[in-house]
mmCIF file of C-alpha atoms in Angstrom:
data_model
loop_
_atom_site.group_PDB
_atom_site.id
_atom_site.type_symbol
_atom_site.label_atom_id
_atom_site.label_comp_id
_atom_site.label_asym_id
_atom_site.label_seq_id
_atom_site.Cartn_x
_atom_site.Cartn_y
_atom_site.Cartn_z
ATOM 1 C CA MET L 22 0.181 0.167 0.046
ATOM 2 C CA LYS L 23 1.517 3.252 -1.008
ATOM 3 C CA LEU L 24 -0.011 6.861 0.475
ATOM 4 C CA GLU L 25 0.729 9.949 -1.330
ATOM 5 C CA ALA L 26 -0.645 13.310 -0.062
ATOM 6 C CA ILE L 27 -2.812 15.072 -2.555
ATOM 7 C CA ILE L 28 -5.051 18.019 -0.988
ATOM 8 C CA ASN L 29 -3.516 17.208 2.306
ATOM 9 C CA GLN L 30 -5.401 13.704 1.755
ATOM 10 C CA PRO L 31 -3.446 10.629 0.640
ATOM 11 C CA VAL L 32 -3.897 8.372 -2.128
ATOM 12 C CA ILE L 33 -4.293 4.990 -0.894
ATOM 13 C CA GLU L 34 -3.506 2.260 -3.496
ATOM 14 C CA THR L 35 -4.938 -1.423 -3.848
ATOM 15 C CA GLU L 36 -4.562 -3.708 -6.628
ATOM 16 C CA ARG L 37 -8.107 -3.246 -8.043
ATOM 17 C CA PHE L 38 -8.481 0.485 -7.382
ATOM 18 C CA ASP L 39 -7.066 3.483 -5.805
ATOM 19 C CA LEU L 40 -8.758 5.489 -3.213
ATOM 20 C CA ARG L 41 -7.715 9.031 -3.883
ATOM 21 C CA PRO L 42 -9.020 12.413 -3.369
ATOM 22 C CA LEU L 43 -12.334 13.973 -5.397
ATOM 23 C CA ARG L 44 -11.690 16.378 -8.062
ATOM 24 C CA ARG L 45 -14.006 18.646 -10.046
ATOM 25 C CA SER L 46 -13.985 16.169 -12.823
ATOM 26 C CA ASP L 47 -15.784 13.573 -10.943
ATOM 27 C CA MET L 48 -18.861 15.345 -10.688
ATOM 28 C CA GLY L 49 -20.401 13.904 -13.493
ATOM 29 C CA LEU L 50 -19.939 10.367 -12.687
ATOM 30 C CA ILE L 51 -21.220 11.122 -8.941
ATOM 31 C CA GLU L 52 -24.274 12.732 -10.333
ATOM 32 C CA HIS L 53 -24.876 9.650 -12.270
ATOM 33 C CA TYR L 54 -24.715 7.430 -9.533
ATOM 34 C CA ALA L 55 -25.731 9.095 -6.495
ATOM 35 C CA GLY L 56 -28.776 10.217 -8.649
ATOM 36 C CA ASP L 57 -29.603 6.643 -8.667
ATOM 37 C CA GLU L 58 -32.598 6.237 -6.126
ATOM 38 C CA ARG L 59 -31.181 2.747 -5.138
ATOM 39 C CA VAL L 60 -28.017 4.409 -3.921
ATOM 40 C CA ALA L 61 -29.584 7.645 -2.498
ATOM 41 C CA ARG L 62 -32.107 5.363 -0.322
ATOM 42 C CA MET L 63 -29.112 3.739 1.477
ATOM 43 C CA THR L 64 -27.521 6.960 2.283
ATOM 44 C CA THR L 65 -28.532 9.470 4.739
ATOM 45 C CA ARG L 66 -27.419 12.660 3.067
ATOM 46 C CA ILE L 67 -28.089 12.219 -0.714
ATOM 47 C CA ALA L 68 -31.463 13.435 -1.869
ATOM 48 C CA HIS L 69 -33.621 12.067 -4.494
ATOM 49 C CA PRO L 70 -33.990 13.525 -6.910
ATOM 50 C CA LEU L 71 -30.730 15.174 -6.628
ATOM 51 C CA PRO L 72 -31.587 18.865 -6.685
ATOM 52 C CA PRO L 73 -29.347 21.177 -9.109
ATOM 53 C CA GLY L 74 -25.785 22.240 -7.626
ATOM 54 C CA ALA L 75 -25.944 19.501 -5.038
ATOM 55 C CA VAL L 76 -23.089 17.580 -6.352
ATOM 56 C CA GLU L 77 -21.024 20.857 -7.192
ATOM 57 C CA ALA L 78 -21.353 21.840 -3.435
ATOM 58 C CA PHE L 79 -20.434 18.642 -2.171
ATOM 59 C CA VAL L 80 -17.152 18.203 -4.356
ATOM 60 C CA THR L 81 -16.414 21.651 -3.287
ATOM 61 C CA ARG L 82 -16.707 21.001 0.394
ATOM 62 C CA ALA L 83 -14.735 17.680 -0.096
ATOM 63 C CA MET L 84 -11.799 19.665 -1.508
ATOM 64 C CA SER L 85 -11.622 22.502 1.181
ATOM 65 C CA ASP L 86 -8.914 22.985 3.512
ATOM 66 C CA GLU L 87 -11.176 23.397 6.053
ATOM 67 C CA ARG L 88 -13.524 20.277 5.427
ATOM 68 C CA ASP L 89 -14.448 18.018 8.449
ATOM 69 C CA GLU L 90 -14.816 14.934 6.118
ATOM 70 C CA ASP L 91 -12.371 13.411 4.009
ATOM 71 C CA VAL L 92 -13.962 11.751 0.720
ATOM 72 C CA TRP L 93 -12.148 9.510 -1.503
ATOM 73 C CA ALA L 94 -12.991 8.350 -4.948
ATOM 74 C CA MET L 95 -12.818 4.790 -5.815
ATOM 75 C CA ASP L 96 -10.888 5.175 -9.140
ATOM 76 C CA ALA L 97 -10.922 1.837 -11.151
ATOM 77 C CA THR L 98 -8.704 2.964 -13.965
ATOM 78 C CA LYS L 99 -5.482 0.931 -13.069
ATOM 79 C CA ASP L 100 -7.714 -1.940 -13.518
ATOM 80 C CA GLY L 101 -9.547 -0.576 -17.025
ATOM 81 C CA GLY L 102 -12.569 0.822 -15.297
ATOM 82 C CA PRO L 103 -13.988 4.112 -14.667
ATOM 83 C CA GLU L 104 -12.600 6.898 -12.834
ATOM 84 C CA LEU L 105 -15.301 6.523 -10.048
ATOM 85 C CA ILE L 106 -17.040 3.510 -8.908
ATOM 86 C CA GLY L 107 -18.013 4.756 -5.564
ATOM 87 C CA LEU L 108 -17.006 6.973 -2.737
ATOM 88 C CA ILE L 109 -15.786 6.522 0.759
ATOM 89 C CA SER L 110 -15.380 8.811 3.186
ATOM 90 C CA LEU L 111 -14.075 9.458 7.179
ATOM 91 C CA GLU L 112 -15.932 12.024 9.316
ATOM 92 C CA LYS L 113 -13.906 13.589 11.873
ATOM 93 C CA LEU L 114 -15.595 13.206 15.271
ATOM 94 C CA ASP L 115 -14.063 13.987 18.549
ATOM 95 C CA ARG L 116 -12.084 12.083 21.104
ATOM 96 C CA ASN L 117 -9.764 10.633 18.227
ATOM 97 C CA GLN L 118 -12.781 8.888 16.394
ATOM 98 C CA SER L 119 -14.252 9.109 12.906
ATOM 99 C CA GLU L 120 -17.147 7.382 10.941
ATOM 100 C CA ILE L 121 -16.557 5.819 7.956
ATOM 101 C CA GLY L 122 -19.393 6.125 5.141
ATOM 102 C CA TYR L 123 -19.400 4.534 1.507
ATOM 103 C CA TRP L 124 -21.552 3.837 -1.277
ATOM 104 C CA VAL L 125 -20.799 1.792 -4.740
ATOM 105 C CA ALA L 126 -22.257 2.383 -7.885
ATOM 106 C CA PRO L 127 -25.257 -0.390 -8.385
ATOM 107 C CA VAL L 128 -23.058 -2.152 -11.345
ATOM 108 C CA TYR L 129 -20.543 -2.941 -8.805
ATOM 109 C CA TRP L 130 -22.426 -4.239 -6.329
ATOM 110 C CA ASN L 131 -21.520 -7.806 -4.986
ATOM 111 C CA THR L 132 -18.084 -7.647 -6.412
ATOM 112 C CA GLY L 133 -16.179 -7.071 -3.053
ATOM 113 C CA ILE L 134 -15.410 -3.361 -4.067
ATOM 114 C CA ALA L 135 -17.093 -2.182 -0.790
ATOM 115 C CA SER L 136 -15.364 -4.616 1.463
ATOM 116 C CA LEU L 137 -11.934 -3.846 -0.161
ATOM 117 C CA ALA L 138 -12.439 -0.221 -0.019
ATOM 118 C CA VAL L 139 -13.203 -0.273 3.772
ATOM 119 C CA GLU L 140 -10.640 -2.834 4.550
ATOM 120 C CA THR L 141 -8.081 -0.437 2.814
ATOM 121 C CA LEU L 142 -9.317 2.815 4.343
ATOM 122 C CA VAL L 143 -9.263 0.931 8.175
ATOM 123 C CA LYS L 144 -5.940 -0.431 7.526
ATOM 124 C CA ALA L 145 -4.427 3.217 6.042
ATOM 125 C CA ASN L 146 -6.065 4.891 9.173
ATOM 126 C CA PRO L 147 -4.992 8.424 7.332
ATOM 127 C CA LEU L 148 -6.616 10.486 10.276
ATOM 128 C CA GLU L 149 -4.626 8.031 13.079
ATOM 129 C CA ASN L 150 -7.915 7.729 14.587
ATOM 130 C CA ALA L 151 -8.283 5.191 17.786
ATOM 131 C CA THR L 152 -11.749 4.048 16.640
ATOM 132 C CA MET L 153 -14.034 4.163 13.710
ATOM 133 C CA PHE L 154 -17.596 4.012 13.282
ATOM 134 C CA ALA L 155 -20.276 3.090 11.040
ATOM 135 C CA SER L 156 -24.076 2.852 10.583
ATOM 136 C CA VAL L 157 -26.324 1.039 8.031
ATOM 137 C CA PHE L 158 -29.795 1.082 7.612
ATOM 138 C CA GLN L 159 -31.186 -2.380 8.721
ATOM 139 C CA ASP L 160 -32.745 -2.780 5.273
ATOM 140 C CA ASN L 161 -29.377 -2.945 3.766
ATOM 141 C CA PRO L 162 -27.825 -6.476 5.478
ATOM 142 C CA ALA L 163 -25.269 -6.146 2.555
ATOM 143 C CA SER L 164 -23.637 -3.308 3.844
ATOM 144 C CA ALA L 165 -23.702 -4.790 7.285
ATOM 145 C CA ARG L 166 -21.962 -7.741 5.960
ATOM 146 C CA VAL L 167 -19.268 -5.420 4.661
ATOM 147 C CA LEU L 168 -18.567 -3.729 8.007
ATOM 148 C CA THR L 169 -18.660 -7.435 10.112
ATOM 149 C CA HIS L 170 -16.320 -8.650 7.315
ATOM 150 C CA CYS L 171 -13.775 -5.738 7.949
ATOM 151 C CA GLY L 172 -13.769 -6.577 11.509
ATOM 152 C CA PHE L 173 -16.285 -4.169 12.929
ATOM 153 C CA GLN L 174 -18.566 -4.876 16.024
ATOM 154 C CA TYR L 175 -21.986 -4.330 16.286
ATOM 155 C CA LEU L 176 -22.787 -1.751 18.689
ATOM 156 C CA GLY L 177 -26.497 -1.341 18.644
ATOM 157 C CA ASP L 178 -29.785 -0.036 16.995
ATOM 158 C CA ALA L 179 -30.712 3.557 16.595
ATOM 159 C CA GLU L 180 -32.174 5.443 13.802
ATOM 160 C CA THR L 181 -31.258 7.986 11.283
ATOM 161 C CA TYR L 182 -32.995 10.340 9.263
ATOM 162 C CA SER L 183 -32.611 9.566 5.379
ATOM 163 C CA VAL L 184 -32.917 12.699 3.179
ATOM 164 C CA ALA L 185 -33.999 10.434 0.090
ATOM 165 C CA ARG L 186 -36.948 8.697 1.973
ATOM 166 C CA ASP L 187 -37.878 11.667 4.117
ATOM 167 C CA ALA L 188 -38.200 9.453 7.048
ATOM 168 C CA ASN L 189 -36.257 8.091 10.148
ATOM 169 C CA VAL L 190 -34.968 4.875 9.097
ATOM 170 C CA PRO L 191 -33.756 2.098 11.709
ATOM 171 C CA THR L 192 -29.903 1.592 11.854
ATOM 172 C CA TRP L 193 -27.686 -0.691 13.022
ATOM 173 C CA THR L 194 -24.512 0.753 14.384
ATOM 174 C CA TYR L 195 -21.049 -0.811 14.210
ATOM 175 C CA THR L 196 -17.399 0.002 15.808
ATOM 176 C CA LYS L 197 -13.958 -0.883 15.129
ATOM 177 C CA LYS L 198 -11.153 -0.244 17.564
ATOM 178 C CA LEU L 199 -7.580 0.743 15.802
#
């Protein structure tokens, strides 16, 4: 695994793809994939349909030096794939903790991409956290399996508001000590 700083955020390499900071040229693919209702409904913050300017604002925040969340594109060009097949992020929390979030383009579901991305980001631990958290909607057991496969432990049930669903949705919360 090789780390290289770009926009004060590392590029993290795997054999299949690289996790790299977002760039403006990612906006089209983010809009294409995040605009898919199947993706939006499994996230807390993606609206469906996407409002005009939402992706541009998201990328601008992700590229800001003052951001509170580091976002990486899953870039599959090294394996002959597209420049973006999903996103993964770490939101900075207090007490040396972060929350990991991710989504993968539907065409890449059930290919191991999410597990490899989570496993790689946890191993790299670019924020040097002591603990990472993650939450998944209870109607997304595949995402829960990604977390348990990567060594996250079940912490408890909760609920979180989903913008795409316009409702509070039951979640499972997981933690991993690093």
